[in-house]
Tab-separated table of C-alpha atoms in Angstrom:
chain	number	residue	atom	x	y	z
A	1	MET	CA	-16.090	9.671	-41.769
A	2	ALA	CA	-15.307	6.238	-43.108
A	3	ALA	CA	-12.776	4.065	-41.334
A	4	PRO	CA	-9.610	3.251	-43.298
A	5	SER	CA	-9.594	-0.006	-45.184
A	6	GLU	CA	-8.903	-3.111	-43.122
A	7	THR	CA	-6.149	-4.016	-45.579
A	8	LEU	CA	-4.052	-1.237	-44.057
A	9	LYS	CA	-3.524	-2.939	-40.735
A	10	SER	CA	-0.175	-4.550	-40.035
A	11	GLU	CA	-1.098	-6.794	-37.104
A	12	PRO	CA	-4.108	-9.073	-36.544
A	13	PHE	CA	-6.588	-8.037	-33.861
A	14	THR	CA	-8.322	-11.423	-33.735
A	15	ASP	CA	-7.728	-14.074	-31.080
A	16	LEU	CA	-6.234	-11.586	-28.647
A	17	PHE	CA	-6.664	-13.892	-25.685
A	18	GLU	CA	-4.841	-16.632	-27.586
A	19	ARG	CA	-1.933	-14.189	-27.973
A	20	VAL	CA	-2.148	-13.393	-24.251
A	21	ASN	CA	-1.857	-17.114	-23.552
A	22	LEU	CA	1.335	-17.284	-25.592
A	23	LEU	CA	2.856	-14.344	-23.731
A	24	LEU	CA	1.950	-15.760	-20.334
A	25	GLY	CA	2.935	-19.325	-21.233
A	26	GLU	CA	-0.613	-20.593	-20.621
A	27	ARG	CA	-2.480	-23.224	-22.609
A	28	GLN	CA	-5.940	-22.517	-21.328
A	29	PRO	CA	-7.863	-19.364	-22.307
A	30	VAL	CA	-7.019	-16.400	-20.086
A	31	ARG	CA	-10.164	-14.564	-18.992
A	32	PRO	CA	-8.958	-12.322	-16.171
A	33	SER	CA	-10.893	-12.871	-12.970
A	34	VAL	CA	-8.002	-11.578	-10.850
A	35	PRO	CA	-7.281	-7.869	-10.408
A	36	VAL	CA	-6.412	-6.316	-13.738
A	37	ALA	CA	-2.907	-5.386	-12.555
A	38	ALA	CA	-2.030	-9.125	-12.430
A	39	ALA	CA	-3.889	-10.187	-15.580
A	40	PHE	CA	-0.826	-9.804	-17.798
A	41	VAL	CA	2.806	-10.588	-17.009
A	42	PRO	CA	5.322	-10.603	-19.889
A	43	ARG	CA	7.530	-13.678	-19.733
A	44	ALA	CA	11.060	-13.671	-21.085
A	45	PRO	CA	11.217	-15.156	-24.605
A	46	ALA	CA	13.149	-18.378	-25.195
A	47	THR	CA	13.851	-17.660	-28.874
A	48	LEU	CA	14.003	-14.709	-31.236
A	49	ARG	CA	10.781	-15.997	-32.783
A	50	GLU	CA	9.063	-15.757	-29.405
A	51	ALA	CA	10.557	-12.306	-28.907
A	52	GLY	CA	8.820	-11.239	-32.122
A	53	VAL	CA	11.717	-9.050	-33.255
A	54	SER	CA	13.388	-9.516	-36.627
A	55	GLN	CA	17.122	-10.059	-36.975
A	56	ALA	CA	17.286	-6.977	-39.212
A	57	VAL	CA	15.922	-4.754	-36.412
A	58	MET	CA	18.319	-6.354	-33.922
A	59	GLU	CA	21.281	-5.732	-36.210
A	60	ARG	CA	20.375	-2.071	-36.641
A	61	ILE	CA	20.101	-1.470	-32.895
A	62	ILE	CA	23.367	-3.300	-32.135
A	63	MET	CA	25.336	-1.438	-34.804
A	64	ARG	CA	23.974	1.958	-33.739
A	65	PHE	CA	24.906	1.134	-30.146
A	66	LEU	CA	28.446	0.105	-31.120
A	67	LEU	CA	28.829	3.262	-33.218
A	68	GLN	CA	27.944	5.353	-30.170
A	69	ALA	CA	29.860	3.379	-27.537
A	70	GLY	CA	32.898	1.946	-29.333
A	71	SER	CA	33.845	-1.542	-28.130
A	72	LEU	CA	31.370	-3.404	-25.928
A	73	ALA	CA	31.110	-6.769	-24.210
A	74	GLY	CA	28.491	-9.095	-25.667
A	75	ARG	CA	26.523	-9.287	-22.434
A	76	ARG	CA	26.543	-5.505	-22.157
A	77	ILE	CA	24.902	-5.390	-25.586
A	78	GLY	CA	22.304	-7.900	-24.372
A	79	MET	CA	21.606	-5.711	-21.342
A	80	GLN	CA	21.066	-2.710	-23.630
A	81	LEU	CA	18.586	-4.653	-25.745
A	82	LYS	CA	16.904	-6.043	-22.581
A	83	LEU	CA	17.149	-9.569	-24.008
A	84	PRO	CA	18.915	-12.698	-22.725
A	85	PHE	CA	22.415	-12.967	-24.165
A	86	ARG	CA	21.582	-16.329	-25.722
A	87	LEU	CA	19.248	-14.498	-28.109
A	88	VAL	CA	21.766	-11.769	-28.926
A	89	GLU	CA	24.787	-14.011	-29.479
A	90	PRO	CA	23.599	-15.528	-32.831
A	91	VAL	CA	23.067	-12.009	-34.210
A	92	LEU	CA	26.592	-11.018	-33.155
A	93	ARG	CA	27.981	-14.140	-34.864
A	94	GLN	CA	26.109	-13.270	-38.050
A	95	LEU	CA	27.391	-9.690	-38.034
A	96	ARG	CA	30.921	-10.949	-37.513
A	97	SER	CA	30.618	-13.428	-40.388
A	98	GLU	CA	29.511	-10.507	-42.621
A	99	LYS	CA	32.592	-8.495	-41.550
A	100	GLN	CA	30.394	-5.807	-39.962
A	101	ILE	CA	31.897	-6.302	-36.488
A	102	ASP	CA	35.033	-7.933	-35.124
A	103	LEU	CA	36.493	-9.016	-31.818
A	104	ALA	CA	38.230	-6.306	-29.801
A	105	GLY	CA	39.356	-8.607	-27.004
A	106	THR	CA	37.885	-10.245	-23.920
A	107	THR	CA	36.840	-8.995	-20.510
A	108	ALA	CA	38.204	-10.237	-17.187
A	109	THR	CA	35.210	-12.573	-16.989
A	110	GLY	CA	35.895	-14.054	-20.417
A	111	ASP	CA	33.158	-12.207	-22.261
A	112	CYS	CA	33.988	-11.255	-25.854
A	113	GLU	CA	34.189	-7.566	-26.711
A	114	TYR	CA	33.035	-6.341	-30.117
A	115	LEU	CA	33.641	-3.282	-32.255
A	116	LEU	CA	32.623	-2.111	-35.707
A	117	THR	CA	34.818	-2.768	-38.703
A	118	PRO	CA	35.315	0.076	-41.241
A	119	LEU	CA	32.635	-1.600	-43.352
A	120	GLY	CA	30.360	-1.884	-40.325
A	121	ARG	CA	30.925	1.741	-39.347
A	122	GLU	CA	29.804	2.871	-42.774
A	123	ARG	CA	26.700	0.682	-42.525
A	124	ALA	CA	25.966	1.918	-38.990
A	125	GLN	CA	26.141	5.555	-40.178
A	126	GLN	CA	23.466	4.718	-42.758
A	127	TYR	CA	21.290	3.166	-40.051
A	128	VAL	CA	21.665	6.252	-37.844
A	129	GLU	CA	20.468	8.446	-40.719
A	130	GLU	CA	17.307	6.296	-40.830
A	131	CYS	CA	16.813	6.425	-37.039
A	132	SER	CA	19.214	6.824	-34.111
A	133	TYR	CA	17.332	4.517	-31.719
A	134	PHE	CA	19.571	2.018	-29.874
A	135	GLY	CA	17.484	1.235	-26.796
A	136	ALA	CA	15.629	-1.918	-25.764
A	137	ALA	CA	14.613	-4.303	-28.523
A	138	PRO	CA	11.013	-3.514	-29.500
A	139	VAL	CA	8.107	-5.906	-29.103
A	140	PRO	CA	5.676	-6.652	-31.948
A	141	LEU	CA	2.512	-4.593	-32.162
A	142	SER	CA	0.426	-7.758	-31.762
A	143	ASP	CA	1.966	-8.367	-28.315
A	144	TYR	CA	1.250	-4.798	-27.271
A	145	THR	CA	-2.328	-5.112	-28.505
A	146	ALA	CA	-2.789	-8.314	-26.514
A	147	SER	CA	-1.415	-6.655	-23.370
A	148	VAL	CA	-3.860	-3.749	-23.687
A	149	ALA	CA	-6.764	-6.182	-24.110
A	150	ALA	CA	-5.714	-8.058	-20.954
A	151	GLN	CA	-5.299	-4.899	-18.854
A	152	SER	CA	-8.217	-2.851	-20.174
A	153	PRO	CA	-10.023	-0.590	-17.679
A	154	SER	CA	-13.295	-2.087	-18.910
A	155	LEU	CA	-12.320	-5.411	-17.279
A	156	ALA	CA	-12.367	-3.926	-13.775
A	157	ASN	CA	-15.565	-4.499	-11.824
A	158	VAL	CA	-15.837	-1.183	-9.987
A	159	GLU	CA	-18.120	-1.031	-6.936
A	160	SER	CA	-19.137	1.797	-4.624
A	161	GLU	CA	-16.515	0.869	-2.008
A	162	ASP	CA	-13.811	1.176	-4.664
A	163	LEU	CA	-14.848	4.719	-5.544
A	164	ARG	CA	-15.070	5.756	-1.907
A	165	ARG	CA	-11.561	4.400	-1.379
A	166	VAL	CA	-9.959	6.363	-4.233
A	167	PHE	CA	-11.869	9.539	-3.311
A	168	ARG	CA	-10.787	9.332	0.331
A	169	GLY	CA	-9.762	12.789	1.501
A	170	LEU	CA	-12.185	14.514	-0.879
A	171	VAL	CA	-15.698	15.719	-0.163
A	172	VAL	CA	-17.871	13.946	-2.739
A	173	SER	CA	-21.639	13.826	-2.326
A	174	ASP	CA	-23.492	10.512	-2.360
A	175	GLU	CA	-25.469	11.725	-5.366
A	176	LEU	CA	-22.297	12.369	-7.355
A	177	LEU	CA	-20.904	8.975	-6.361
A	178	LYS	CA	-24.103	7.280	-7.588
A	179	ARG	CA	-23.748	8.947	-10.968
A	180	LEU	CA	-19.999	8.439	-11.290
A	181	GLY	CA	-20.061	4.753	-10.335
A	182	PRO	CA	-21.752	3.303	-13.446
A	183	ALA	CA	-19.733	5.610	-15.708
A	184	VAL	CA	-16.421	4.489	-14.233
A	185	ASN	CA	-17.532	0.864	-14.205
A	186	ALA	CA	-18.155	1.075	-17.961
A	187	GLY	CA	-14.582	2.292	-18.506
A	188	ARG	CA	-15.527	4.237	-21.636
A	189	GLY	CA	-16.065	7.974	-22.102
A	190	LEU	CA	-17.258	10.628	-19.679
A	191	PHE	CA	-18.074	14.335	-19.659
A	192	LEU	CA	-17.412	16.080	-16.337
A	193	TYR	CA	-18.868	19.559	-16.513
A	194	GLY	CA	-19.694	22.349	-14.107
A	195	ARG	CA	-18.472	25.637	-12.755
A	196	PRO	CA	-14.694	26.147	-12.389
A	197	GLY	CA	-13.078	25.345	-9.075
A	198	ASN	CA	-15.276	22.418	-8.042
A	199	GLY	CA	-12.659	19.690	-8.454
A	200	LYS	CA	-13.380	18.162	-11.877
A	201	THR	CA	-9.698	17.656	-12.652
A	202	THR	CA	-9.005	16.244	-9.191
A	203	LEU	CA	-11.827	13.721	-9.585
A	204	ALA	CA	-10.562	12.749	-13.025
A	205	GLU	CA	-7.037	12.163	-11.698
A	206	ARG	CA	-8.288	9.921	-8.875
A	207	ILE	CA	-10.497	7.769	-11.118
A	208	THR	CA	-7.493	5.977	-12.653
A	209	GLU	CA	-6.668	4.335	-9.321
A	210	VAL	CA	-9.939	2.403	-9.282
A	211	PHE	CA	-8.902	0.288	-12.288
A	212	GLY	CA	-5.925	-1.272	-10.511
A	213	SER	CA	-2.587	0.106	-9.454
A	214	THR	CA	-0.154	-1.135	-12.104
A	215	ILE	CA	0.139	-2.285	-15.710
A	216	TRP	CA	2.891	-3.542	-18.007
A	217	ILE	CA	3.817	-1.590	-21.133
A	218	PRO	CA	6.621	-2.168	-23.669
A	219	ARG	CA	9.448	0.289	-23.940
A	220	ALA	CA	8.943	0.318	-27.701
A	221	VAL	CA	7.052	-1.516	-30.446
A	222	ALA	CA	8.268	-2.449	-33.927
A	223	ILE	CA	6.286	-2.184	-37.136
A	224	ASP	CA	8.382	-3.237	-40.111
A	225	SER	CA	11.603	-1.245	-39.692
A	226	ALA	CA	9.959	1.543	-37.665
A	227	VAL	CA	10.463	1.642	-33.888
A	228	ILE	CA	7.870	3.578	-31.862
A	229	ARG	CA	8.587	4.449	-28.241
A	230	ILE	CA	5.687	3.774	-25.877
A	231	PHE	CA	7.304	4.236	-22.460
A	232	ASP	CA	7.676	7.927	-21.615
A	233	PRO	CA	9.264	8.814	-18.236
A	234	SER	CA	7.553	12.213	-18.341
A	235	VAL	CA	4.151	10.475	-18.370
A	236	HIS	CA	4.707	7.008	-16.919
A	237	VAL	CA	5.852	6.264	-13.362
A	238	GLU	CA	8.042	3.152	-13.355
A	239	ILE	CA	7.751	0.705	-10.460
A	240	GLU	CA	11.017	-0.402	-8.855
A	241	GLU	CA	12.312	-3.657	-10.294
A	242	HIS	CA	12.136	-5.563	-6.992
A	243	GLU	CA	8.386	-4.814	-6.864
A	244	ALA	CA	7.707	-6.216	-10.329
A	245	THR	CA	7.130	-9.804	-9.208
A	246	THR	CA	5.804	-9.140	-5.709
A	247	GLY	CA	2.685	-11.224	-5.111
A	248	LEU	CA	3.050	-13.266	-8.303
A	249	GLN	CA	2.826	-17.035	-7.945
A	250	ASP	CA	5.909	-18.857	-9.244
A	251	ALA	CA	7.423	-15.499	-10.179
A	252	PRO	CA	8.399	-15.853	-13.840
A	253	GLU	CA	11.469	-14.542	-15.570
A	254	ILE	CA	10.206	-11.174	-16.760
A	255	ASP	CA	10.723	-9.926	-20.288
A	256	ARG	CA	12.828	-6.863	-19.497
A	257	ARG	CA	11.677	-5.086	-22.647
A	258	TRP	CA	8.496	-4.356	-20.690
A	259	VAL	CA	8.134	-1.851	-17.843
A	260	LEU	CA	5.830	-2.140	-14.840
A	261	ILE	CA	4.249	1.290	-14.343
A	262	ARG	CA	1.527	2.923	-12.319
A	263	ARG	CA	-1.661	2.906	-14.335
A	264	PRO	CA	-1.288	6.173	-16.262
A	265	THR	CA	-3.261	9.382	-16.065
A	266	VAL	CA	-2.445	11.639	-19.000
A	267	ILE	CA	-3.767	15.215	-18.830
A	268	ALA	CA	-3.925	17.376	-21.939
A	269	GLY	CA	-4.985	20.977	-21.471
A	270	GLY	CA	-5.398	23.999	-23.679
A	271	GLU	CA	-1.997	23.392	-25.268
A	272	LEU	CA	-3.222	20.217	-27.014
A	273	THR	CA	-2.568	20.244	-30.767
A	274	MET	CA	-3.446	17.837	-33.560
A	275	SER	CA	0.191	16.742	-33.936
A	276	GLU	CA	0.117	15.284	-30.396
A	277	LEU	CA	-2.572	12.839	-31.546
A	278	GLU	CA	-0.323	11.368	-34.240
A	279	ILE	CA	2.978	9.487	-34.211
A	280	GLN	CA	5.640	12.176	-33.948
A	281	VAL	CA	9.082	11.850	-35.529
A	282	ASN	CA	11.963	13.754	-33.965
A	283	PRO	CA	13.517	15.638	-36.900
A	284	THR	CA	17.034	15.131	-35.523
A	285	SER	CA	17.019	11.596	-34.087
A	286	ARG	CA	14.274	10.248	-36.396
A	287	ILE	CA	12.895	8.361	-33.378
A	288	CYS	CA	9.120	7.884	-33.385
A	289	GLU	CA	7.095	8.792	-30.281
A	290	ALA	CA	3.652	7.358	-29.583
A	291	PRO	CA	0.811	9.914	-29.338
A	292	LEU	CA	-0.981	10.810	-26.090
A	293	GLN	CA	-3.867	8.400	-26.596
A	294	VAL	CA	-1.445	5.469	-26.933
A	295	LYS	CA	0.541	6.506	-23.856
A	296	SER	CA	-2.724	6.617	-21.878
A	297	ASN	CA	-3.920	3.134	-22.931
A	298	CYS	CA	-5.183	1.089	-19.955
A	299	GLY	CA	-5.429	4.276	-17.905
A	300	THR	CA	-7.188	7.621	-18.126
A	301	LEU	CA	-6.854	10.406	-20.672
A	302	VAL	CA	-8.175	13.724	-19.371
A	303	ILE	CA	-8.925	16.489	-21.862
A	304	ASP	CA	-8.888	19.366	-19.407
A	305	ASP	CA	-10.649	22.689	-20.096
A	306	PHE	CA	-12.290	21.050	-23.104
A	307	GLY	CA	-13.277	23.700	-25.607
A	308	ARG	CA	-10.212	25.861	-24.934
A	309	GLN	CA	-7.701	23.817	-26.941
A	310	GLN	CA	-5.626	25.472	-29.635
A	311	MET	CA	-7.263	23.230	-32.216
A	312	PRO	CA	-10.944	23.741	-33.071
A	313	VAL	CA	-13.323	21.490	-31.129
A	314	ASP	CA	-14.730	20.047	-34.368
A	315	GLN	CA	-11.255	19.010	-35.483
A	316	LEU	CA	-10.655	17.016	-32.304
A	317	LEU	CA	-14.097	15.436	-32.437
A	318	ASN	CA	-13.734	14.398	-36.071
A	319	ARG	CA	-10.342	12.870	-35.278
A	320	TRP	CA	-11.734	10.697	-32.484
A	321	ILE	CA	-15.326	10.010	-33.446
A	322	ILE	CA	-14.494	6.555	-34.860
A	323	PRO	CA	-11.879	5.510	-32.214
A	324	LEU	CA	-14.284	6.357	-29.380
A	325	GLU	CA	-16.806	3.904	-30.770
A	326	LYS	CA	-14.556	1.203	-32.215
A	327	ARG	CA	-11.846	1.271	-29.511
A	328	TYR	CA	-9.041	1.312	-32.061
A	329	ASP	CA	-7.269	4.038	-33.977
A	330	PHE	CA	-5.369	4.243	-37.264
A	331	LEU	CA	-2.032	6.027	-37.024
A	332	ASN	CA	0.303	7.101	-39.822
A	333	LEU	CA	3.854	5.770	-39.877
A	334	PRO	CA	6.629	8.005	-41.254
A	335	THR	CA	6.388	5.968	-44.477
A	336	GLY	CA	2.744	7.033	-44.866
A	337	ARG	CA	1.399	3.593	-44.054
A	338	LYS	CA	-1.598	3.429	-41.713
A	339	VAL	CA	-1.429	1.026	-38.772
A	340	LYS	CA	-4.151	-0.085	-36.381
A	341	PHE	CA	-3.440	0.685	-32.693
A	342	PRO	CA	-5.561	-0.057	-29.619
A	343	PHE	CA	-7.518	2.917	-28.273
A	344	ASP	CA	-8.515	1.606	-24.850
A	345	GLN	CA	-8.629	4.046	-21.956
A	346	MET	CA	-11.116	5.987	-19.891
A	347	ILE	CA	-11.452	9.329	-21.678
A	348	ILE	CA	-12.714	12.195	-19.541
A	349	PHE	CA	-13.640	15.518	-21.070
A	350	SER	CA	-13.520	18.108	-18.294
A	351	THR	CA	-15.169	21.403	-19.146
A	352	ASN	CA	-16.719	24.501	-17.596
A	353	CYS	CA	-19.264	24.620	-20.436
A	354	GLU	CA	-22.424	22.702	-21.133
A	355	PRO	CA	-21.490	19.707	-23.352
A	356	ARG	CA	-24.342	20.418	-25.769
A	357	ASP	CA	-22.886	23.876	-26.371
A	358	LEU	CA	-19.587	22.340	-27.498
A	359	VAL	CA	-20.418	19.235	-29.514
A	360	ASP	CA	-23.154	17.858	-31.716
A	361	GLU	CA	-25.531	14.989	-31.022
A	362	ALA	CA	-23.438	12.438	-32.930
A	363	PHE	CA	-20.466	12.991	-30.638
A	364	LEU	CA	-22.549	13.172	-27.460
A	365	ARG	CA	-23.890	9.710	-28.316
A	366	ARG	CA	-20.338	8.328	-28.295
A	367	ILE	CA	-19.663	9.767	-24.831
A	368	PRO	CA	-22.394	7.894	-22.960
A	369	TYR	CA	-22.054	9.603	-19.562
A	370	LYS	CA	-22.460	13.335	-18.879
A	371	ILE	CA	-22.104	14.216	-15.212
A	372	GLU	CA	-22.329	17.636	-13.642
A	373	VAL	CA	-20.005	18.470	-10.765
A	374	SER	CA	-22.162	21.020	-8.971
A	375	ASP	CA	-21.307	23.613	-6.331
A	376	PRO	CA	-20.887	22.218	-2.805
A	377	THR	CA	-23.642	22.802	-0.283
A	378	GLN	CA	-22.888	24.849	2.831
A	379	ARG	CA	-22.503	21.631	4.826
A	380	GLU	CA	-20.027	20.226	2.258
A	381	PHE	CA	-18.169	23.520	2.118
A	382	ARG	CA	-17.769	23.416	5.880
A	383	GLN	CA	-16.357	19.869	5.611
A	384	LEU	CA	-13.840	21.114	3.065
A	385	PHE	CA	-12.969	24.068	5.271
A	386	GLU	CA	-12.346	21.829	8.287
A	387	MET	CA	-10.203	19.440	6.239
A	388	MET	CA	-8.080	22.266	4.846
A	389	CYS	CA	-7.702	23.806	8.321
A	390	GLU	CA	-6.254	20.491	9.489
A	391	GLN	CA	-3.875	20.264	6.521
A	392	LEU	CA	-2.668	23.861	6.930
A	393	ARG	CA	-2.508	23.571	10.724
A	394	ILE	CA	-4.957	26.390	11.362
A	395	PRO	CA	-7.325	25.682	14.268
A	396	PHE	CA	-10.897	25.414	13.006
A	397	ASP	CA	-13.387	27.692	14.752
A	398	PRO	CA	-17.127	27.208	13.999
A	399	ALA	CA	-17.960	30.816	14.912
A	400	SER	CA	-15.311	32.156	12.536
A	401	PHE	CA	-16.607	29.925	9.733
A	402	ASP	CA	-20.143	31.207	10.329
A	403	TYR	CA	-18.788	34.769	10.215
A	404	LEU	CA	-17.173	34.083	6.816
A	405	VAL	CA	-20.449	32.725	5.411
A	406	GLN	CA	-22.696	35.412	6.853
A	407	GLN	CA	-20.388	38.297	5.963
A	408	HIS	CA	-18.962	37.302	2.589
A	409	TYR	CA	-21.377	34.795	1.030
A	410	LYS	CA	-24.963	35.320	2.138
A	411	PRO	CA	-25.319	39.095	1.507
A	412	THR	CA	-24.343	38.772	-2.187
A	413	GLY	CA	-25.726	35.280	-2.820
A	414	ARG	CA	-22.197	34.184	-3.678
A	415	PRO	CA	-22.006	30.448	-4.525
A	416	PHE	CA	-19.650	28.117	-2.711
A	417	ARG	CA	-16.876	26.567	-4.803
A	418	ALA	CA	-14.760	23.629	-3.703
A	419	CYS	CA	-11.460	25.443	-4.310
A	420	GLN	CA	-12.378	28.439	-2.137
A	421	ALA	CA	-11.743	26.751	1.201
A	422	ARG	CA	-8.109	26.118	0.289
A	423	ASP	CA	-7.596	29.485	-1.406
A	424	ILE	CA	-9.053	31.581	1.424
A	425	LEU	CA	-7.177	29.661	4.111
A	426	LEU	CA	-3.882	30.089	2.264
A	427	GLN	CA	-4.478	33.843	2.239
A	428	ILE	CA	-5.342	33.791	5.929
A	429	ARG	CA	-2.092	31.985	6.665
A	430	SER	CA	-0.116	34.489	4.579
A	431	TYR	CA	-1.829	37.376	6.404
A	432	CYS	CA	-0.916	35.929	9.802
A	433	ASN	CA	2.660	35.157	8.753
A	434	TYR	CA	3.135	38.713	7.489
A	435	PHE	CA	2.029	40.194	10.820
A	436	ARG	CA	3.958	37.577	12.800
A	437	LEU	CA	0.785	36.085	14.226
A	438	GLN	CA	-0.053	32.494	14.964
A	439	PRO	CA	-2.265	31.326	12.022
A	440	THR	CA	-5.768	31.812	13.410
A	441	LEU	CA	-9.255	32.402	12.007
A	442	THR	CA	-9.608	35.971	13.251
A	443	ARG	CA	-12.200	38.300	11.725
A	444	GLU	CA	-9.452	40.643	10.547
A	445	ALA	CA	-7.652	37.833	8.714
A	446	ILE	CA	-10.914	36.541	7.212
A	447	ASP	CA	-11.940	40.021	5.995
A	448	SER	CA	-8.524	40.649	4.457
A	449	ALA	CA	-8.490	37.304	2.659
A	450	ALA	CA	-12.086	37.599	1.398
A	451	GLN	CA	-11.681	41.186	0.202
A	452	SER	CA	-8.555	40.277	-1.687
A	453	TYR	CA	-9.901	37.006	-3.105
A	454	PHE	CA	-13.382	38.160	-4.119
A	455	SER	CA	-12.528	41.726	-5.200
A	456	VAL	CA	-13.266	41.123	-8.913
A	457	MET	CA	-15.201	37.867	-8.593
A	458	PRO	CA	-18.965	37.363	-8.319
């Protein structure tokens, strides 16, 4: 599949570190040697030019907001746009000179209040039909691209101690750690495969933490007149405002159009469809939402139960075969124009199948690491069992554990699975609660749980 023509891109991808310098107010090249979470801090713009938002976009957002709210104080409008009032005031003056808005009075603090004129209301209705967005002023795509480059997972130098730290509380063999380490350190693509119930999804969720705890993302980006929302509260966990500058030297005035979030982990399961990989336009509000791969930038995107998605595997692979190699993606705007977006996250394909049974050689080459999460050994299973006993407040008894293994595993050659320790102990607790017994590893409780759990399982 050929990549779209370079003439389609709307923002330059060259000199990204120069753009980072501009955003951070630095004159020297920024090559992050500090933790990635602190490699990028958006500083408040001094002018509209620095903010990178056109007056036309500002006017549309202000007029939509006034149409929804009625009369508003000028500083309240600035708060809505997440910009200093000194940048909003010239736009308000211009709208007033064009008879689109007028003064409604003043507040107790002397701030001017504005409302739409009949002419302005008519214009605002037209803007709402285009798109109803009236949130924070968007940032330019070039600024977003620079922020992704500065906070990329590939910049983190992951070592064995880092992996052991994020996997604390899990039973992970040294052999698995040795194989996972280089894959995570590369920050590219990874297949996690193996039998169900051995913790592939749990491992994938923990991996994000190793790249650094937080990143900055914009609430929205602007491309021409289109506004695309990046920040999604259902995916992103926002950090409290007072934490945003903790530990920063000479804490700068933060550009409030950006949000400090926990480095994201986005999980897409069997419900994944092709539409979720493209910019989606709400048919009612006409607001554009960024696709999953954009929302997961600088974090981890987990394709869980790979091979069981609603879309055919080949369709997903063809869609991503170029982005996985080039680290950028072309997305379609509502106008039909294609725009170049960063595609920079750790992508983990978690599957119960052998990767070679799902994809061809060309795709396997673009996912450089294929790691099997195998069944736990008896020693590891016992560790899991002890840990879960502690969490569920059931006293661990070595003799009872040996009884479980000898009675319900060894005779049938049943393999151990990581999830079984938790599942069996939950049934034991339910058994004891039902009979009003103190949760204990009795043979009767073990037999009841095992017979129920393994009745139709190998």
